[in-house]
């Protein structure tokens, strides 16, 4: 809920906003936020995955199941819908923000700002919508517990990590509550500053690993993608096949259908152009279509329609890769309390993703936009468009030690608080959180309980695949 609209007479003072947060704290004490228990009528993982498969490409659904089968953390990454179902009956403060919707620790990472500065921020917004701020915090906290267990951390180390992360969120929110609105909007985490901080706090070997990740991100751009993903075939640049992960459109469909699909994507890009700023339309017009392919991405997104499109500027040494990704309704949609839903709902799911990303990120991809398209099957679908690679990078969760995960969790906690402060009321949220450890302790306990549930769900998926109730292709 926004606290003011320009020209309205309902502008709340800072003390009134703080009082609103204190009233929420009294109505829903932070200690109660540890509560979790699966509902008696809870869907099984197999039932939910089958329901989601109905709108996905059937040949890729087993790949999704195989990726989720790999370990409990991989399952967690693909089970945002299941957690949304579990969070729905849990107590909340009633204070709303723009949610990431899937704020696990692997959905934070590095990317380049339009000014070519390397930033750290949230980087996945498929499930974004307005809702209870606690849901993102709990999604992050539980992911730290799940990943910590996988890395062999004991309960004390996991609890220390989660509490440090949530305290950082709490303290950051208190800081944003004391800032001018413009200063909150301009706050960002630049990687140069983070590298300096981590060099002080991490052992030399771990600090070197961070520098390698940053260096790798700086070189991860369209030129690198061009060298890796393309080759020259009969004198023409073409995207390399790597089925089932990357399938060029020429290998996917016969001649007439391929031409029809290419024409539809070209038309989509032409209309998507109108969702960009006027100066960026001029830049996009400097490129021409070369080739396209279907690409499998992530875990939870596998099976949704995703295309990579190769464009060319002045010559073959001036490439641009765009990702055209299907946007389905947020998995949070059925569960967000009515009073926290936005007054004005966008009609295009791609626009929902783009609007949420622009609102939560400190700075966003210059080619970020959206459009709706009718497929060759006659079905209308929503898409969003962004660069495939623009100095993107992420931490390797499996290689983290307790101290490194704790520092990374704190960075994610600060980043999430900054994202929430842009759309929500930082004064009210900070007042709700207070300066004690009631909320961090509650969320640490919730994280352990939810990690137990996640392990049961992963085991249930393993059983469903073993019994033939779900098909899975592991290792892809």
CSV table of C-alpha atoms in Angstrom, one decimal:
chain,number,residue,atom,x,y,z
A,1,UNK,CA,0.0,0.0,0.0
A,2,UNK,CA,1.4,3.4,-0.9
A,3,UNK,CA,1.2,6.0,1.7
A,4,UNK,CA,0.4,8.9,-0.6
A,5,UNK,CA,-0.7,10.0,-4.0
A,6,UNK,CA,0.3,13.3,-5.5
A,7,UNK,CA,-2.4,15.8,-4.8
A,8,UNK,CA,-4.3,13.7,-2.3
A,9,UNK,CA,-5.3,14.9,1.2
A,10,UNK,CA,-4.4,11.5,2.8
A,11,UNK,CA,-0.7,12.1,3.2
A,12,UNK,CA,0.4,10.5,6.5
A,13,UNK,CA,3.1,12.1,8.6
A,14,UNK,CA,6.1,10.1,9.7
A,15,UNK,CA,4.8,9.6,13.3
A,16,UNK,CA,1.4,8.4,11.8
A,17,UNK,CA,3.2,5.9,9.6
A,18,UNK,CA,5.3,4.6,12.6
A,19,UNK,CA,2.1,4.3,14.6
A,20,UNK,CA,0.6,2.2,11.7
A,21,UNK,CA,3.6,-0.2,12.0
A,22,UNK,CA,3.4,-0.4,15.8
A,23,UNK,CA,-0.4,-1.2,15.5
A,24,UNK,CA,0.5,-4.0,13.1
A,25,UNK,CA,3.2,-5.3,15.5
A,26,UNK,CA,0.5,-5.4,18.3
A,27,UNK,CA,-2.0,-7.2,16.0
A,28,UNK,CA,0.6,-9.7,14.7
A,29,UNK,CA,3.5,-10.0,17.1
A,30,UNK,CA,6.8,-10.8,15.3
A,31,UNK,CA,7.3,-13.9,17.4
A,32,UNK,CA,4.2,-15.4,15.8
A,33,UNK,CA,5.9,-15.3,12.4
A,34,UNK,CA,7.7,-18.6,13.2
A,35,UNK,CA,4.4,-20.5,12.7
A,36,UNK,CA,4.3,-23.1,9.9
A,37,UNK,CA,2.3,-26.2,9.5
A,38,UNK,CA,1.1,-27.8,6.2
A,39,UNK,CA,-2.6,-27.6,5.7
A,40,UNK,CA,-4.5,-30.9,5.8
A,41,UNK,CA,-5.7,-30.4,2.2
A,42,UNK,CA,-2.2,-29.4,0.9
A,43,UNK,CA,-1.5,-30.4,-2.6
A,44,UNK,CA,1.2,-33.0,-3.1
A,45,UNK,CA,4.2,-31.9,-5.2
A,46,UNK,CA,3.2,-34.3,-8.0
A,47,UNK,CA,-0.3,-32.9,-8.2
A,48,UNK,CA,1.0,-29.3,-8.3
A,49,UNK,CA,3.6,-30.1,-10.9
A,50,UNK,CA,1.1,-31.9,-13.1
A,51,UNK,CA,-1.2,-28.8,-12.9
A,52,UNK,CA,1.7,-26.5,-13.9
A,53,UNK,CA,2.7,-28.8,-16.8
A,54,UNK,CA,-0.6,-28.2,-18.5
A,55,UNK,CA,0.5,-24.8,-19.8
A,56,UNK,CA,4.0,-25.8,-20.6
A,57,UNK,CA,5.8,-27.5,-23.5
A,58,UNK,CA,5.3,-31.2,-22.9
A,59,UNK,CA,8.7,-32.3,-24.2
A,60,UNK,CA,10.4,-30.0,-21.7
A,61,UNK,CA,8.4,-30.9,-18.6
A,62,UNK,CA,10.5,-34.0,-17.8
A,63,UNK,CA,13.6,-31.8,-17.9
A,64,UNK,CA,12.1,-29.5,-15.3
A,65,UNK,CA,11.3,-32.5,-13.1
A,66,UNK,CA,14.8,-33.8,-13.6
A,67,UNK,CA,16.3,-30.6,-12.5
A,68,UNK,CA,14.1,-30.4,-9.4
A,69,UNK,CA,15.0,-34.0,-8.6
A,70,UNK,CA,18.8,-33.2,-8.3
A,71,UNK,CA,18.7,-32.2,-4.6
A,72,UNK,CA,16.5,-30.4,-2.1
A,73,UNK,CA,17.9,-26.9,-3.0
A,74,UNK,CA,17.1,-27.5,-6.7
A,75,UNK,CA,13.6,-28.6,-5.7
A,76,UNK,CA,13.2,-25.5,-3.6
A,77,UNK,CA,14.2,-23.3,-6.6
A,78,UNK,CA,11.4,-24.8,-8.7
A,79,UNK,CA,8.7,-24.9,-5.9
A,80,UNK,CA,7.8,-21.3,-5.5
A,81,UNK,CA,4.1,-22.2,-6.1
A,82,UNK,CA,4.2,-24.8,-3.3
A,83,UNK,CA,5.6,-22.3,-0.9
A,84,UNK,CA,3.1,-19.6,-1.9
A,85,UNK,CA,0.4,-22.2,-1.0
A,86,UNK,CA,2.1,-22.7,2.4
A,87,UNK,CA,2.6,-19.0,3.2
A,88,UNK,CA,-1.1,-18.1,2.5
A,89,UNK,CA,-2.5,-19.1,5.9
A,90,UNK,CA,0.5,-17.8,7.9
A,91,UNK,CA,0.2,-14.6,10.0
A,92,UNK,CA,1.3,-11.3,8.4
A,93,UNK,CA,1.6,-7.7,9.5
A,94,UNK,CA,-0.8,-6.4,6.8
A,95,UNK,CA,1.9,-4.1,5.4
A,96,UNK,CA,2.4,-4.5,1.6
A,97,UNK,CA,5.3,-4.0,-0.8
A,98,UNK,CA,6.2,-5.0,-4.4
A,99,UNK,CA,7.3,-8.6,-3.9
A,100,UNK,CA,10.0,-10.4,-5.9
A,101,UNK,CA,7.9,-13.5,-5.3
A,102,UNK,CA,10.8,-15.9,-5.5
A,103,UNK,CA,13.6,-14.3,-3.4
A,104,UNK,CA,15.8,-17.3,-2.8
A,105,UNK,CA,19.5,-16.7,-2.6
A,106,UNK,CA,20.2,-17.8,-6.2
A,107,UNK,CA,17.9,-15.1,-7.5
A,108,UNK,CA,20.3,-12.3,-6.4
A,109,UNK,CA,23.3,-11.6,-8.6
A,110,UNK,CA,25.4,-9.2,-10.7
A,111,UNK,CA,24.5,-7.3,-13.8
A,112,UNK,CA,25.6,-4.1,-15.5
A,113,UNK,CA,23.8,-0.8,-15.1
A,114,UNK,CA,23.1,1.4,-18.2
A,115,UNK,CA,26.2,3.4,-17.1
A,116,UNK,CA,28.2,0.1,-17.3
A,117,UNK,CA,28.8,-0.1,-13.5
A,118,UNK,CA,28.5,-3.6,-12.1
A,119,UNK,CA,25.6,-3.8,-9.6
A,120,UNK,CA,24.3,-6.4,-7.1
A,121,UNK,CA,20.6,-6.8,-7.0
A,122,UNK,CA,17.6,-9.1,-7.3
A,123,UNK,CA,17.5,-10.6,-10.8
A,124,UNK,CA,14.3,-12.7,-11.2
A,125,UNK,CA,10.8,-11.3,-11.3
A,126,UNK,CA,8.6,-13.9,-12.9
A,127,UNK,CA,6.4,-14.1,-9.8
A,128,UNK,CA,6.5,-10.4,-8.8
A,129,UNK,CA,3.4,-8.7,-7.5
A,130,UNK,CA,2.2,-6.6,-4.5
A,131,UNK,CA,1.8,-8.5,-1.3
A,132,UNK,CA,3.1,-9.1,2.3
A,133,UNK,CA,6.7,-8.2,2.7
A,134,UNK,CA,7.3,-11.1,5.0
A,135,UNK,CA,6.8,-13.6,2.2
A,136,UNK,CA,10.0,-12.5,0.4
A,137,UNK,CA,12.0,-12.5,3.7
A,138,UNK,CA,10.8,-16.0,4.5
A,139,UNK,CA,11.5,-17.3,1.0
A,140,UNK,CA,15.1,-16.0,1.3
A,141,UNK,CA,15.5,-17.3,4.9
A,142,UNK,CA,14.3,-20.8,4.1
A,143,UNK,CA,16.6,-20.9,1.0
A,144,UNK,CA,19.6,-20.2,3.3
A,145,UNK,CA,18.6,-23.1,5.6
A,146,UNK,CA,18.0,-25.5,2.6
A,147,UNK,CA,21.4,-24.5,1.0
A,148,UNK,CA,23.2,-24.7,4.4
A,149,UNK,CA,22.0,-28.2,5.0
A,150,UNK,CA,23.1,-29.2,1.6
A,151,UNK,CA,26.5,-27.8,2.3
A,152,UNK,CA,26.8,-29.6,5.6
A,153,UNK,CA,26.4,-26.7,7.9
A,154,UNK,CA,25.2,-27.6,11.4
A,155,UNK,CA,22.0,-26.1,12.9
A,156,UNK,CA,23.9,-23.5,14.9
A,157,UNK,CA,25.7,-22.2,11.8
A,158,UNK,CA,22.4,-22.1,9.8
A,159,UNK,CA,20.6,-20.3,12.5
A,160,UNK,CA,23.4,-17.8,12.8
A,161,UNK,CA,23.3,-17.2,9.0
A,162,UNK,CA,19.5,-16.6,8.9
A,163,UNK,CA,19.5,-14.4,12.0
A,164,UNK,CA,22.3,-12.2,10.5
A,165,UNK,CA,20.4,-12.0,7.2
A,166,UNK,CA,17.2,-10.9,8.8
A,167,UNK,CA,18.9,-8.5,11.2
A,168,UNK,CA,20.5,-6.9,8.1
A,169,UNK,CA,17.1,-6.5,6.6
A,170,UNK,CA,15.7,-5.1,9.8
A,171,UNK,CA,18.6,-2.6,10.2
A,172,UNK,CA,18.6,-1.6,6.6
A,173,UNK,CA,14.9,-0.9,6.7
A,174,UNK,CA,15.4,1.3,9.8
A,175,UNK,CA,18.1,3.1,7.8
A,176,UNK,CA,15.7,3.6,4.9
A,177,UNK,CA,13.0,4.8,7.2
A,178,UNK,CA,15.2,7.7,8.2
A,179,UNK,CA,16.1,8.7,4.7
A,180,UNK,CA,14.5,11.2,2.3
A,181,UNK,CA,12.4,9.5,-0.4
A,182,UNK,CA,14.8,10.4,-3.1
A,183,UNK,CA,17.8,8.9,-1.2
A,184,UNK,CA,15.9,5.6,-0.8
A,185,UNK,CA,15.3,5.6,-4.6
A,186,UNK,CA,18.9,6.3,-5.4
A,187,UNK,CA,20.4,3.7,-3.0
A,188,UNK,CA,22.2,0.8,-4.7
A,189,UNK,CA,24.9,-1.8,-4.1
A,190,UNK,CA,27.8,-1.2,-6.5
A,191,UNK,CA,30.2,-4.1,-6.8
A,192,UNK,CA,33.4,-2.1,-6.4
A,193,UNK,CA,32.4,-1.1,-2.9
A,194,UNK,CA,31.3,-4.7,-2.1
A,195,UNK,CA,34.7,-6.1,-3.2
A,196,UNK,CA,36.5,-3.8,-0.8
A,197,UNK,CA,34.2,-4.9,2.0
A,198,UNK,CA,34.6,-8.6,1.3
A,199,UNK,CA,38.4,-8.4,1.1
A,200,UNK,CA,38.4,-7.3,4.7
A,201,UNK,CA,35.8,-9.9,5.9
A,202,UNK,CA,36.8,-13.0,3.9
A,203,UNK,CA,39.9,-15.2,4.0
A,204,UNK,CA,42.2,-14.7,1.1
A,205,UNK,CA,41.1,-17.8,-0.8
A,206,UNK,CA,37.4,-16.9,-0.5
A,207,UNK,CA,38.1,-13.3,-1.5
A,208,UNK,CA,39.9,-14.6,-4.6
A,209,UNK,CA,36.8,-16.7,-5.5
A,210,UNK,CA,34.7,-13.5,-5.2
A,211,UNK,CA,37.0,-11.6,-7.5
A,212,UNK,CA,36.9,-14.5,-10.1
A,213,UNK,CA,33.0,-14.3,-10.0
A,214,UNK,CA,33.2,-10.5,-10.6
A,215,UNK,CA,35.7,-10.8,-13.3
A,216,UNK,CA,33.7,-13.5,-15.1
A,217,UNK,CA,30.6,-11.3,-14.9
A,218,UNK,CA,32.4,-8.3,-16.4
A,219,UNK,CA,33.2,-10.4,-19.5
A,220,UNK,CA,29.7,-12.0,-19.8
A,221,UNK,CA,28.2,-9.9,-22.5
A,222,UNK,CA,26.7,-10.2,-26.0
A,223,UNK,CA,30.2,-10.7,-27.6
A,224,UNK,CA,31.0,-13.6,-25.3
A,225,UNK,CA,27.5,-15.1,-25.9
A,226,UNK,CA,28.1,-14.6,-29.7
A,227,UNK,CA,31.4,-16.5,-29.5
A,228,UNK,CA,29.9,-19.3,-27.4
A,229,UNK,CA,26.4,-19.7,-29.0
A,230,UNK,CA,27.0,-19.2,-32.7
A,231,UNK,CA,29.0,-20.5,-35.6
A,232,UNK,CA,29.1,-19.8,-39.4
A,233,UNK,CA,27.1,-22.3,-41.5
A,234,UNK,CA,27.1,-22.0,-45.3
A,235,UNK,CA,28.4,-18.4,-44.9
A,236,UNK,CA,25.7,-17.4,-42.5
A,237,UNK,CA,25.9,-16.9,-38.7
A,238,UNK,CA,23.6,-19.3,-36.9
A,239,UNK,CA,22.9,-20.2,-33.3
A,240,UNK,CA,24.5,-23.6,-32.4
A,241,UNK,CA,22.2,-26.5,-31.5
A,242,UNK,CA,22.5,-28.0,-28.0
A,243,UNK,CA,19.3,-30.0,-27.7
A,244,UNK,CA,17.1,-30.0,-25.7
A,245,UNK,CA,18.6,-26.9,-24.0
A,246,UNK,CA,19.1,-24.8,-27.2
A,247,UNK,CA,17.2,-25.7,-30.3
A,248,UNK,CA,17.4,-23.4,-33.3
A,249,UNK,CA,14.1,-22.7,-34.9
A,250,UNK,CA,15.3,-24.3,-38.2
A,251,UNK,CA,15.7,-27.6,-36.3
A,252,UNK,CA,12.5,-27.2,-34.3
A,253,UNK,CA,9.9,-26.7,-37.1
A,254,UNK,CA,9.6,-27.5,-40.8
A,255,UNK,CA,9.9,-24.8,-43.4
A,256,UNK,CA,6.5,-23.2,-43.5
A,257,UNK,CA,5.9,-23.3,-39.7
A,258,UNK,CA,9.4,-22.0,-39.1
A,259,UNK,CA,8.8,-19.0,-41.3
A,260,UNK,CA,5.5,-18.4,-39.6
A,261,UNK,CA,7.1,-18.5,-36.2
A,262,UNK,CA,9.9,-16.2,-37.2
A,263,UNK,CA,7.4,-13.8,-38.6
A,264,UNK,CA,5.5,-13.8,-35.3
A,265,UNK,CA,8.6,-13.2,-33.3
A,266,UNK,CA,9.7,-10.3,-35.6
A,267,UNK,CA,6.2,-8.8,-35.2
A,268,UNK,CA,6.4,-9.3,-31.4
A,269,UNK,CA,9.7,-7.4,-31.4
A,270,UNK,CA,8.3,-4.7,-33.5
A,271,UNK,CA,5.5,-4.1,-31.1
A,272,UNK,CA,7.7,-4.6,-28.0
A,273,UNK,CA,9.8,-1.8,-29.3
A,274,UNK,CA,7.0,0.6,-28.4
A,275,UNK,CA,7.3,-0.3,-24.7
A,276,UNK,CA,10.9,1.0,-24.6
A,277,UNK,CA,11.9,4.6,-24.0
A,278,UNK,CA,12.1,6.6,-27.2
A,279,UNK,CA,15.9,6.8,-27.2
A,280,UNK,CA,16.2,3.0,-26.7
A,281,UNK,CA,13.9,2.5,-29.7
A,282,UNK,CA,16.4,4.3,-31.8
A,283,UNK,CA,19.2,2.1,-30.5
A,284,UNK,CA,17.1,-1.1,-31.2
A,285,UNK,CA,16.5,0.1,-34.7
A,286,UNK,CA,20.2,-0.1,-35.4
A,287,UNK,CA,19.9,-3.9,-35.3
A,288,UNK,CA,18.5,-6.5,-37.8
A,289,UNK,CA,17.2,-10.0,-37.2
A,290,UNK,CA,19.6,-12.9,-37.8
A,291,UNK,CA,18.5,-16.1,-36.1
A,292,UNK,CA,16.5,-17.4,-33.2
A,293,UNK,CA,16.3,-20.5,-31.0
A,294,UNK,CA,14.3,-22.0,-28.2
A,295,UNK,CA,16.3,-22.0,-24.9
A,296,UNK,CA,15.8,-23.8,-21.6
A,297,UNK,CA,16.5,-21.6,-18.6
A,298,UNK,CA,16.5,-22.0,-14.8
A,299,UNK,CA,14.5,-24.6,-12.9
A,300,UNK,CA,11.0,-23.2,-12.2
A,301,UNK,CA,10.7,-21.7,-15.7
A,302,UNK,CA,11.6,-24.9,-17.6
A,303,UNK,CA,8.8,-25.7,-20.0
A,304,UNK,CA,7.5,-22.2,-20.5
A,305,UNK,CA,8.3,-20.7,-23.9
A,306,UNK,CA,11.6,-18.9,-24.1
A,307,UNK,CA,13.4,-17.7,-27.2
A,308,UNK,CA,16.8,-16.2,-27.7
A,309,UNK,CA,17.0,-13.9,-30.7
A,310,UNK,CA,20.3,-12.9,-32.4
A,311,UNK,CA,20.4,-9.4,-33.8
A,312,UNK,CA,23.2,-7.7,-35.8
A,313,UNK,CA,24.2,-4.1,-35.8
A,314,UNK,CA,26.9,-2.7,-38.2
A,315,UNK,CA,28.3,-6.2,-38.8
A,316,UNK,CA,28.8,-9.7,-37.3
A,317,UNK,CA,31.1,-8.1,-34.6
A,318,UNK,CA,28.2,-6.0,-33.3
A,319,UNK,CA,25.8,-8.6,-32.0
A,320,UNK,CA,22.9,-8.3,-29.6
A,321,UNK,CA,21.1,-11.3,-28.0
A,322,UNK,CA,17.6,-10.7,-26.7
A,323,UNK,CA,15.7,-13.2,-24.6
A,324,UNK,CA,11.9,-13.4,-25.2
A,325,UNK,CA,10.4,-15.2,-22.2
A,326,UNK,CA,6.9,-16.2,-21.6
A,327,UNK,CA,5.2,-14.6,-18.6
A,328,UNK,CA,2.5,-16.6,-16.9
A,329,UNK,CA,0.4,-15.4,-14.0
A,330,UNK,CA,2.4,-15.1,-10.7
A,331,UNK,CA,2.1,-18.2,-8.5
A,332,UNK,CA,1.3,-15.7,-5.7
A,333,UNK,CA,-1.8,-14.5,-7.5
A,334,UNK,CA,-4.4,-16.9,-5.8
A,335,UNK,CA,-3.0,-16.3,-2.3
A,336,UNK,CA,-2.2,-12.6,-1.7
A,337,UNK,CA,-4.7,-11.1,0.7
A,338,UNK,CA,-7.3,-9.0,-1.0
A,339,UNK,CA,-6.5,-5.9,1.0
A,340,UNK,CA,-2.8,-6.0,-0.2
A,341,UNK,CA,-3.6,-6.4,-3.9
A,342,UNK,CA,-2.9,-3.4,-6.2
A,343,UNK,CA,-5.8,-1.2,-7.0
A,344,UNK,CA,-4.9,-1.2,-10.7
A,345,UNK,CA,-3.9,-4.6,-12.1
A,346,UNK,CA,-2.0,-4.7,-15.4
A,347,UNK,CA,-3.7,-6.8,-18.1
A,348,UNK,CA,-0.4,-8.2,-19.5
A,349,UNK,CA,1.7,-10.6,-17.5
A,350,UNK,CA,4.8,-9.5,-19.3
A,351,UNK,CA,4.1,-5.9,-18.3
A,352,UNK,CA,3.6,-7.1,-14.7
A,353,UNK,CA,7.1,-8.6,-14.7
A,354,UNK,CA,8.7,-5.5,-16.2
A,355,UNK,CA,6.8,-3.1,-13.9
A,356,UNK,CA,7.8,-5.1,-10.9
A,357,UNK,CA,11.5,-5.4,-12.0
A,358,UNK,CA,11.7,-1.6,-12.7
A,359,UNK,CA,10.2,-0.9,-9.3
A,360,UNK,CA,12.4,-3.2,-7.2
A,361,UNK,CA,15.8,-2.9,-9.0
A,362,UNK,CA,18.0,0.1,-8.5
A,363,UNK,CA,18.5,0.2,-12.2
A,364,UNK,CA,17.3,-2.1,-15.0
A,365,UNK,CA,18.2,-3.4,-18.5
A,366,UNK,CA,17.8,-0.8,-21.2
A,367,UNK,CA,16.1,-3.3,-23.4
A,368,UNK,CA,13.5,-4.5,-20.8
A,369,UNK,CA,10.0,-4.5,-22.3
A,370,UNK,CA,7.0,-6.6,-22.9
A,371,UNK,CA,4.4,-7.7,-25.5
A,372,UNK,CA,1.6,-10.2,-26.3
A,373,UNK,CA,1.7,-12.6,-29.2
A,374,UNK,CA,-0.5,-15.2,-30.8
A,375,UNK,CA,1.5,-18.4,-31.3
A,376,UNK,CA,1.2,-20.7,-34.3
A,377,UNK,CA,-1.2,-22.8,-32.2
A,378,UNK,CA,-3.6,-19.8,-32.1
A,379,UNK,CA,-3.1,-19.2,-28.4
A,380,UNK,CA,-2.3,-15.7,-27.1
A,381,UNK,CA,0.6,-15.5,-24.6
A,382,UNK,CA,2.3,-12.7,-22.8
A,383,UNK,CA,6.1,-12.2,-23.0
A,384,UNK,CA,8.8,-10.0,-21.6
A,385,UNK,CA,12.0,-9.1,-23.4
A,386,UNK,CA,15.5,-8.4,-22.0
A,387,UNK,CA,19.1,-8.9,-22.9
A,388,UNK,CA,20.3,-12.5,-22.7
A,389,UNK,CA,23.6,-11.5,-21.1
A,390,UNK,CA,24.8,-8.1,-19.9
A,391,UNK,CA,27.7,-8.7,-17.5
A,392,UNK,CA,25.5,-11.1,-15.5
A,393,UNK,CA,27.0,-13.3,-12.7
A,394,UNK,CA,25.9,-15.2,-9.6
A,395,UNK,CA,27.5,-16.8,-6.6
A,396,UNK,CA,28.1,-20.6,-6.6
A,397,UNK,CA,25.9,-21.6,-3.6
A,398,UNK,CA,27.4,-25.1,-3.5
A,399,UNK,CA,30.9,-23.8,-2.8
A,400,UNK,CA,29.9,-21.5,0.1
A,401,UNK,CA,31.3,-22.0,3.6
A,402,UNK,CA,29.3,-20.8,6.7
A,403,UNK,CA,31.1,-17.4,6.9
A,404,UNK,CA,30.7,-16.7,3.2
A,405,UNK,CA,27.0,-17.7,3.2
A,406,UNK,CA,26.4,-15.4,6.2
A,407,UNK,CA,28.0,-12.4,4.5
A,408,UNK,CA,26.2,-13.2,1.2
A,409,UNK,CA,22.9,-13.5,3.2
A,410,UNK,CA,23.5,-10.1,4.8
A,411,UNK,CA,24.1,-8.6,1.4
A,412,UNK,CA,20.8,-10.2,0.1
A,413,UNK,CA,19.0,-8.9,3.2
A,414,UNK,CA,20.1,-5.3,2.6
A,415,UNK,CA,19.2,-5.6,-1.1
A,416,UNK,CA,15.8,-7.0,-0.3
A,417,UNK,CA,15.1,-4.2,2.2
A,418,UNK,CA,16.1,-1.6,-0.3
A,419,UNK,CA,13.8,-3.1,-3.0
A,420,UNK,CA,10.9,-3.2,-0.5
A,421,UNK,CA,11.5,0.3,0.7
A,422,UNK,CA,11.0,1.7,-2.8
A,423,UNK,CA,7.4,0.4,-3.1
A,424,UNK,CA,6.3,0.0,0.6
A,425,UNK,CA,6.4,2.1,3.7
A,426,UNK,CA,9.8,1.7,5.3
A,427,UNK,CA,8.8,3.8,8.3
A,428,UNK,CA,5.8,1.4,9.1
A,429,UNK,CA,7.9,-1.8,8.4
A,430,UNK,CA,10.8,-0.5,10.5
A,431,UNK,CA,8.4,0.2,13.4
A,432,UNK,CA,6.9,-3.2,13.1
A,433,UNK,CA,10.3,-4.9,13.1
A,434,UNK,CA,11.6,-2.8,16.1
A,435,UNK,CA,15.2,-3.1,17.2
A,436,UNK,CA,15.0,-6.4,19.0
A,437,UNK,CA,15.5,-10.0,17.8
A,438,UNK,CA,11.9,-11.2,17.9
A,439,UNK,CA,11.5,-11.2,14.1
A,440,UNK,CA,15.0,-12.6,13.3
A,441,UNK,CA,14.5,-15.4,15.8
A,442,UNK,CA,11.0,-16.2,14.5
A,443,UNK,CA,12.2,-16.4,10.9
A,444,UNK,CA,15.2,-18.5,11.7
A,445,UNK,CA,12.8,-21.0,13.3
A,446,UNK,CA,10.4,-20.8,10.4
A,447,UNK,CA,13.3,-21.5,8.0
A,448,UNK,CA,14.2,-24.7,9.8
A,449,UNK,CA,10.6,-25.9,9.8
A,450,UNK,CA,10.2,-25.1,6.1
A,451,UNK,CA,13.4,-26.8,5.2
A,452,UNK,CA,12.0,-29.9,6.9
A,453,UNK,CA,8.9,-29.6,4.7
A,454,UNK,CA,11.0,-29.0,1.6
A,455,UNK,CA,13.0,-32.2,2.3
A,456,UNK,CA,9.7,-34.2,2.6
A,457,UNK,CA,8.5,-32.6,-0.7
A,458,UNK,CA,11.8,-33.5,-2.5
A,459,UNK,CA,11.4,-37.1,-1.2
A,460,UNK,CA,7.8,-37.2,-2.4
A,461,UNK,CA,9.0,-36.0,-5.9
A,462,UNK,CA,11.7,-38.7,-5.9
A,463,UNK,CA,9.0,-41.3,-5.0
A,464,UNK,CA,6.6,-40.1,-7.7
A,465,UNK,CA,9.3,-40.4,-10.4
A,466,UNK,CA,10.4,-43.8,-9.1
A,467,UNK,CA,6.8,-45.0,-9.3
A,468,UNK,CA,6.2,-43.6,-12.8
A,469,UNK,CA,3.6,-41.0,-11.7
A,470,UNK,CA,5.9,-38.3,-13.1
A,471,UNK,CA,8.4,-38.4,-15.9
A,472,UNK,CA,11.9,-36.9,-15.3
A,473,UNK,CA,15.0,-36.5,-17.3
A,474,UNK,CA,17.8,-35.9,-14.8
A,475,UNK,CA,21.2,-34.4,-15.6
A,476,UNK,CA,20.0,-32.0,-18.3
